mmCIF file of C-alpha atoms in Angstrom:
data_model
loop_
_atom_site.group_PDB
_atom_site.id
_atom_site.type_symbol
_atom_site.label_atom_id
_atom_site.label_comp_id
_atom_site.label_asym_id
_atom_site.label_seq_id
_atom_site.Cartn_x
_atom_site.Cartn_y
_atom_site.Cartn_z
ATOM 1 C CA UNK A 19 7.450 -32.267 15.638
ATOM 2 C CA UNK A 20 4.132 -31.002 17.223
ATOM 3 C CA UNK A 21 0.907 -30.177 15.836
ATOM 4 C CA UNK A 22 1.355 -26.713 15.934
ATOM 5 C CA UNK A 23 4.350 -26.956 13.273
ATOM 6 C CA UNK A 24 2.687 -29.098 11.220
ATOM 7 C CA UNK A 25 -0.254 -26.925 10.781
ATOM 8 C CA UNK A 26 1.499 -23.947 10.715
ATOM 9 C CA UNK A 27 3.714 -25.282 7.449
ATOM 10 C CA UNK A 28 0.821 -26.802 5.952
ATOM 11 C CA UNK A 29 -0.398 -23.193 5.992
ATOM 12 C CA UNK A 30 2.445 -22.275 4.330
ATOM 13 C CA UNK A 31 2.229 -25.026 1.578
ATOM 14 C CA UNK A 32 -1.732 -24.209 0.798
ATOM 15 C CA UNK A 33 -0.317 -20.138 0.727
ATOM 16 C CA UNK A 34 1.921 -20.876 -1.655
ATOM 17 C CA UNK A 35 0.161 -22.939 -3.758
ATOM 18 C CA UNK A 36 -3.139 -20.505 -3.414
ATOM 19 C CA UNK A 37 -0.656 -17.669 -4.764
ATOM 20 C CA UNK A 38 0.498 -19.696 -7.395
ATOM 21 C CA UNK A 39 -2.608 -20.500 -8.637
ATOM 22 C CA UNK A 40 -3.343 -16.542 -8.546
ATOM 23 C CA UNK A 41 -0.383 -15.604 -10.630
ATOM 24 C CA UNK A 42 -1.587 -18.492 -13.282
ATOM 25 C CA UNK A 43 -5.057 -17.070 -13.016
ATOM 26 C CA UNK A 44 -3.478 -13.569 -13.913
ATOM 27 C CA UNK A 45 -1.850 -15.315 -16.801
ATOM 28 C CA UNK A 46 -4.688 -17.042 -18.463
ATOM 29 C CA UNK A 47 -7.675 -13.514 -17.942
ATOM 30 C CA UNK A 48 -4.638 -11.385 -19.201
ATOM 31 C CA UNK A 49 -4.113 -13.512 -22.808
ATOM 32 C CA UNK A 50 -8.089 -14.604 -22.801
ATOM 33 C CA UNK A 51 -8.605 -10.768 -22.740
ATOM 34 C CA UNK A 52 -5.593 -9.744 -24.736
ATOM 35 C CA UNK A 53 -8.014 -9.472 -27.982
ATOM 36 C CA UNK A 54 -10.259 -6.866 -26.528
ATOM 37 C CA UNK A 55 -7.652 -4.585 -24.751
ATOM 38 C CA UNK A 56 -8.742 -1.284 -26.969
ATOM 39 C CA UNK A 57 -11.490 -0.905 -25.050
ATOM 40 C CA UNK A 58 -12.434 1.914 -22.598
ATOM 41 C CA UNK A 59 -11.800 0.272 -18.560
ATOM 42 C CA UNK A 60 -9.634 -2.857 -20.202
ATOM 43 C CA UNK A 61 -6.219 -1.522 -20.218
ATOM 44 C CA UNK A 62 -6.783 -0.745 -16.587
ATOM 45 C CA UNK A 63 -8.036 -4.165 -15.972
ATOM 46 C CA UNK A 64 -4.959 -5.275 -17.627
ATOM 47 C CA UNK A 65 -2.706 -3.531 -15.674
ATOM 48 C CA UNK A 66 -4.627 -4.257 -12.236
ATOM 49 C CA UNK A 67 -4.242 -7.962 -13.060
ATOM 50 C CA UNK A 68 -0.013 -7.449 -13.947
ATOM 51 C CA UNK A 69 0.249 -5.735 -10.428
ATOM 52 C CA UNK A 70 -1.862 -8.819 -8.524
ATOM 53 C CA UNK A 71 0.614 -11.447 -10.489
ATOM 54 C CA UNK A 72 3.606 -9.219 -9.303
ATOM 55 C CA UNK A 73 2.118 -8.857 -5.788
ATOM 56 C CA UNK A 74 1.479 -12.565 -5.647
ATOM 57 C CA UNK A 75 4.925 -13.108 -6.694
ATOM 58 C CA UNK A 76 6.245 -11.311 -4.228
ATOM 59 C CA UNK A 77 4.149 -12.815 -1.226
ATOM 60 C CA UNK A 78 5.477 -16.246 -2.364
ATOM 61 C CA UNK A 79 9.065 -15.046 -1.854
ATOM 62 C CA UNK A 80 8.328 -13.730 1.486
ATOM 63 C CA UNK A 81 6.615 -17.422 2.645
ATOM 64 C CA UNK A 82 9.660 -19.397 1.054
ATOM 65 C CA UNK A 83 11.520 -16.488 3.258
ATOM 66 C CA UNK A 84 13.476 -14.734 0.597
ATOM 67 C CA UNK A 85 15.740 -12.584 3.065
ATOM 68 C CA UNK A 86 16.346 -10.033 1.266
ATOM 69 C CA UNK A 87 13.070 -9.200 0.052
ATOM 70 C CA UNK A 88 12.504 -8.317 3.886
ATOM 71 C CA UNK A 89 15.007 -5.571 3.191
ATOM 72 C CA UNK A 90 12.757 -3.873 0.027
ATOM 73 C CA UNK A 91 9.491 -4.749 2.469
ATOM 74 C CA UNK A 92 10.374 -4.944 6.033
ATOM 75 C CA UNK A 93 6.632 -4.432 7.060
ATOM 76 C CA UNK A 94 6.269 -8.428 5.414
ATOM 77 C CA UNK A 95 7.912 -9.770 8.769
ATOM 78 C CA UNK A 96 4.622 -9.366 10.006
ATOM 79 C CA UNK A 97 1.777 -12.027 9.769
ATOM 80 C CA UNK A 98 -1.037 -9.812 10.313
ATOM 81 C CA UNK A 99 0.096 -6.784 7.371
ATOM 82 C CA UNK A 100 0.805 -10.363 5.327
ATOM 83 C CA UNK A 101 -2.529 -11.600 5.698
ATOM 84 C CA UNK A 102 -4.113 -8.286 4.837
ATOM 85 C CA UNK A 103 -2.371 -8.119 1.495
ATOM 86 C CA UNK A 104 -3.472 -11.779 0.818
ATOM 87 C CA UNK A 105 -6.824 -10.896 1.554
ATOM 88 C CA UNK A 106 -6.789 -7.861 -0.641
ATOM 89 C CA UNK A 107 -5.120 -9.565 -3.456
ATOM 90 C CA UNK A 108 -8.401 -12.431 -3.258
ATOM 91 C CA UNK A 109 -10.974 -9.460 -2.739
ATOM 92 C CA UNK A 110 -9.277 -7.929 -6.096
ATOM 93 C CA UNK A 111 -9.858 -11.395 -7.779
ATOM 94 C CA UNK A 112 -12.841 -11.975 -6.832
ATOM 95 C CA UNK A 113 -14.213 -8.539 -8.171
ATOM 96 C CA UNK A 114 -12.959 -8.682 -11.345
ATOM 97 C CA UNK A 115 -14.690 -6.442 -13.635
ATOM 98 C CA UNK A 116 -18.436 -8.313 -14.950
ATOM 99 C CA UNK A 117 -16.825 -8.042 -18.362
ATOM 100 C CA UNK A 118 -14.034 -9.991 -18.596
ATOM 101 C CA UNK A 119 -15.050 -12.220 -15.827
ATOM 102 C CA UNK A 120 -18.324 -13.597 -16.464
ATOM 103 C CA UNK A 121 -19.514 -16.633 -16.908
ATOM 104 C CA UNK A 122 -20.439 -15.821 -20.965
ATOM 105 C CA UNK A 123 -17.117 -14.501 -21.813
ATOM 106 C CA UNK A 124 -14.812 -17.542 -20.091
ATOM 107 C CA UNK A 125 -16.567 -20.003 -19.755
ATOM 108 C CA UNK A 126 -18.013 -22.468 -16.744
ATOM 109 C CA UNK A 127 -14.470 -23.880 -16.580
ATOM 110 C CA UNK A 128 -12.243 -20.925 -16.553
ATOM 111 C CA UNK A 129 -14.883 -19.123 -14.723
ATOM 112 C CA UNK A 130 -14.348 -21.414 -11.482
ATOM 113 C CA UNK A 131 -10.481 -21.361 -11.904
ATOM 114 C CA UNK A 132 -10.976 -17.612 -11.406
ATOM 115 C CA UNK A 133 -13.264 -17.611 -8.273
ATOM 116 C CA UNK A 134 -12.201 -21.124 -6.117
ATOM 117 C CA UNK A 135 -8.610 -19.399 -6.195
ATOM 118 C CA UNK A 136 -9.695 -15.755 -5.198
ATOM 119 C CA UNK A 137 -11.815 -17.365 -2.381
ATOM 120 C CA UNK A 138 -8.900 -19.598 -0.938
ATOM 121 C CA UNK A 139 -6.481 -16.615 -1.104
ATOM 122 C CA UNK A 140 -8.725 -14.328 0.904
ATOM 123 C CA UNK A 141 -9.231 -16.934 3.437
ATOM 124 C CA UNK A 142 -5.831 -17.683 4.060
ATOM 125 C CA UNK A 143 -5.167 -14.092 3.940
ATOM 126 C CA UNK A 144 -7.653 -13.705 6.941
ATOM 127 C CA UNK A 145 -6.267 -16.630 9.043
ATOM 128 C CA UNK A 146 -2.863 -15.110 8.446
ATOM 129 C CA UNK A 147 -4.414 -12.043 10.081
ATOM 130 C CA UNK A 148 -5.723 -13.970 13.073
ATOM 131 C CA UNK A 149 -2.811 -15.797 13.901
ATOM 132 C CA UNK A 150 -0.611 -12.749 13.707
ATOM 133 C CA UNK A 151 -3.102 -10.935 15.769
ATOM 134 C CA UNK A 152 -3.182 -13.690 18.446
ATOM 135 C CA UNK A 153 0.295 -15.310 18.186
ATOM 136 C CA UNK A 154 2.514 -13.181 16.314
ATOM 137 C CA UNK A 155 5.783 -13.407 16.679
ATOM 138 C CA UNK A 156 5.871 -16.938 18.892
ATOM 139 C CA UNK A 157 3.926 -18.436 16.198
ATOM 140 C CA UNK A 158 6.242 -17.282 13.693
ATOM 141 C CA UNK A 159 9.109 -18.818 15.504
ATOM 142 C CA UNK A 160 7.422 -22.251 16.170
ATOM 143 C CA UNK A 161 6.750 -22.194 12.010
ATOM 144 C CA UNK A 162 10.901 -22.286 11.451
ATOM 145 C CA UNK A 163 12.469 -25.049 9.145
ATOM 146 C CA UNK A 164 15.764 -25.752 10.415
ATOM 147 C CA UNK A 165 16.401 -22.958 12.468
ATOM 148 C CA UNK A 166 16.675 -22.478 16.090
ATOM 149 C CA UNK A 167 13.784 -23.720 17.928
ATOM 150 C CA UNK A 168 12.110 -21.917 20.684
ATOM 151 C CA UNK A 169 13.743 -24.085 23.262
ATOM 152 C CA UNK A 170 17.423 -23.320 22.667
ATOM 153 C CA UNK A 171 16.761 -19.939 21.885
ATOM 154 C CA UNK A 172 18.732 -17.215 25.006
ATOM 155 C CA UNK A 173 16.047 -16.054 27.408
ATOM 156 C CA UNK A 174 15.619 -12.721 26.655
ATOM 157 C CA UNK A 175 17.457 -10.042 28.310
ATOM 158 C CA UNK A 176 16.165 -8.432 31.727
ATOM 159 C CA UNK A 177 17.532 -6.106 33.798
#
C-alpha cells in the first residue's frame, strides 16, 4: 500500500462521514424548525434543506461507488464536478437563513453542529476539486479497493 492510497481513502472516509453528518444536520434544523413552518421564506428553507439531505445522499452513494447511480449521473465520475457539488452543498449550509440558524433560536450546541459540518464539507469539496484538476483520472485509479491496480492494467492502445 503507498501513501498515496492511504490518503486518498482516508479522503474518502472523512467525505463520507462529512456527508453524513450533513444529512443528520438536515434532519435535526428540519424538526427544530418544523413548529414555525407557516411562515413567509420557511417552507422554502424547508424544502432547500430536503434537497441538501437528498443531494448528500446521493454523493455518499457515488464515494461508496454505487454503479449504477453513475448511470442517472454520469457527470459524478468526475472528481472535480464532485468536489464542486460538495462545496456547494457546505456553502448552502453554511448560509442558512439568520432565522432558523442563529445562535438564539438553536442554541450554542446545535449551532456548532450546523457550522463545523458545513465548513468540513466545503473543504473537502474544494480538495476534491484540486485533485481532480491536477490528477484526475490517475488519481482516481490509484484510490481503487480491490480492483485492478495501475500496474496490471493493458497499456493503452497506440497506433
Amino acid at each position: 500500500m503507498s501513501f498515496v492510497w492511504i490518503a486518498l481513502n482516508a479522503l474518502r472516509v472523512l467525505s463520507i462521514f462529512s456527508l453524513v453528518l450533513v444529512i443528520s444536520t438536515c434532519i435535526i434544523v428540519n424538526v427544530k424548525g418544523f413548529t414555525s413552518l407557516g411562515q413567509s421564506n420557511i417552507i422554502f428553507q424547508f424544502l432547500n434543506r430536503c434537497v441538501i439531505g437528498i443531494e448528500a445522499l446521493i454523493l455518499i452513494l457515488v464515494e461508496i461507488g454505487w454503479p449504477r447511480i453513475f448511470g442517472w449521473f454520469p457527470v459524478l465520475q468526475s472528481w472535480t464536478f464532485f468536489g464542486f457539488l460538495q462545496a456547494i452543498t457546505g456553502s448552502f449550509i453554511l448560509g442558512y437563513d439568520s432565522g432558523i440558524n442563529s445562535y438564539s433560536f438553536l442554541g450554542y450546541s446545535l449551532f456548532i453542529f450546523i457550522i463545523i459540518p458545513g465548513w468540513f464539507v466545503f473543504i473537502i469539496g474544494i480538495i476534491y476539486i484540486l485533485l481532480g484538476v491536477f490528477g484526475g483520472q490517475r488519481l482516481k485509479q490509484q484510490r481503487q479497493i480491490g480492483g485492478r491496480s495501475e500496474k496490471s492494467r493493458p497499456p493503452p492502445y497506440t497506433v
